[in-house]
């Protein structure tokens, strides 16, 4: 843990003091703002206790964008350090901490919540439902994520950051290798938010299976919903493995057990287990992105998606195959030729359904009347990027060759290409696409184009040189290198690219702020001439989403309805409102997650009594919930009618 | 896309009840995976005794047989509780649940004393890989049982307060399912850990 984790507060680095000051000033600013404008009650009533999926989605979104910022700053610090040989901007210890927090935050606290934001915002609207299957659990999932992320980020100022890599392999991550609290922050931060993710997986699976509007057969379901279904199934099978693995690592560290230790345990078992979660995890995050691309391609080509059935089938295949490839992350373990061959083949096999999807997107665009809007731009940029990322992935899957590429910058370039080009581009495309549905206005085009181009050019400038660096022998997780290696020019170029992406992010922040004031209002609820049910209701959707639950007859049902409505013969029946059954809000999810935070914080510092007190709080919250009787209420017909009229939807 | 007939909204509410059960089944799948991993870990570390005592020397047949017997009986009594639930007999239901809780307590008590004896014999979680895996696997099951005891007690209090209504029915069904699940897991522990350990 180096020089800086002796005391409770992290000290010794001007960067950290700067950050401390920034954090304190921001916190004070927020507190003063909330107090002066008397917003505490508002915050509690409207947000902290909400069980409305649309609001939960927005909270996920805000958190994930903040985490993208933090993860991005980490990335830029690393790129600065690597820009030139023999740089002394970061120490080796600090570099280790930063790549660890960068990787962990980007995957678990940026990609996952960004994905859950889109699940929450879109799924109920797209399947014609009024909420998710378990709204209370949904709120709990969010707050577990929130407090987990908070705990993890706290390591920056108290106790010291984890520094054993984003997957924290033992024996380094064991107590002997990492004696400070940093590693415990990692375990508890991920554990707490991971339980929330697991619950979300169950929640949305049941929502999709049970709450579709009448008539929406599974094979009439929009592809984004299908992608969420496949992602949820993968979550359900993968996340328990993560839970066990982290719990066992903690048992080792806390009780002195020997499960993964090098003497009496088996460290490679950890590596196997964590990748049994880790590989499916990358499909968990990319499948919904595939769903987003499908929606966007179809909407902006004004065509039904090409090969709907093969799209569904390939996603299901991917989520199954994704469970049988984990060993490709450590071909070098020495499991033997037969084992490596098996995993090389399964890995390459995933390329087939993925290729099918790429062709389907292309065929959908072929002869379509394409409009190049912002969501479409990101989708079009995704295709070549992911093709290259996939091809380098197949190169890595060739087990004997991987002995050369393993843990080199070739790998770093490969997985950033799939994670940024596939996942981040996809979520950003989805963000632009559904933004009007969330907030009732569009994001500014011109700033969006600037963001798009800086991000994209920056991406290639940053990561293409890294493929070359990999071939030149530069390994990952090195904090500096000498002139004699010949890596200097490529690294400099790469750093320039990283900063271009940073500028892209700034454009996006600016774009959002600018559009909040000047964005084009979406008065129709259907700004893109959409095809699926979410576009049939006002933007933003009212609390109950659908005043009357729609009856679905076709795939792309809203598109067909619009066609029917254009017909002069079309007669609209007056809507028959009924009282709407809604879940009541609750403060328990927030309080219970705060108790989990106490549990995590206590055990992180080895203060068992604090941890146990937290557990007691969790138990009391569970009991309080169990004893609650009235958990729902009805919105009366009059109120529904009034709301609909105020939204310009008079029956 | 027409207006749905009013029937649907009503159906919708009834669905909410079956939702919980479906969700709980899926939760059990995830819990199964957790135990599957712990079993796998145990299988890998079974031989890592580092020359210390092995299962054969540590496990007491009388103890774990009694535990098995008690837990199986409690599963049976929780089944009887479900029967009483379906017959709508409140007093019987409460009584069988209490019997189940008492048996569960006895099980946990025996397990705790078994663990204590082992620790006194110098076989603790930090002794070697084998014991680490043993204590985490069996201990996780024990924690599940303890959690179930608190949960079942809460359900009993709710039955006393509100009688048998739809909500209570659902809760008894779900906690019963959980209890049977723990029983099944125990059968695997009994076989894989104890029987194969002493053989
Ligand atoms: C914004 C552009 C990004 C840049 C410039 C960037 C840069 C970097 C750098 C320099 C490293 C460390 C390489 C090393 O020393 O081994 C790294 C590692 C990593 N990055 Fe990124 N990154 C970016 C975005 C992302 C995103 C969006 C994700 C995931 C969604 C991600 C996931 C990871 C992971 C998992 C690691 C491995 C950490 C470890 O070695 O433990 N990165 N990245
Ligand atoms: Cu993988």
Coordinates of N, CA and C and ligand atoms in Angstrom, one line a residue, chain A residues 275 279 282 325 328-329, ligand 2:
Chain A
X275 N -13.6 -15.3 -13.7 CA -13.9 -15.1 -15.1 C -15.2 -15.9 -15.5
X279 N -16.5 -13.2 -17.9 CA -16.8 -13.2 -19.4 C -18.3 -13.0 -19.6
X282 N -19.2 -9.4 -19.8 CA -19.1 -8.5 -21.0 C -20.3 -8.7 -22.0
X325 N -16.7 -19.7 -22.3 CA -15.5 -19.2 -22.9 C -14.5 -18.7 -21.9
X328 N -10.5 -18.4 -22.0 CA -9.7 -17.6 -22.9 C -9.0 -16.4 -22.3
X329 N -9.3 -16.1 -21.0 CA -8.6 -15.0 -20.3 C -7.3 -15.5 -19.7
Ligands
LIG2 CU1 -13.9 -13.3 -22.2

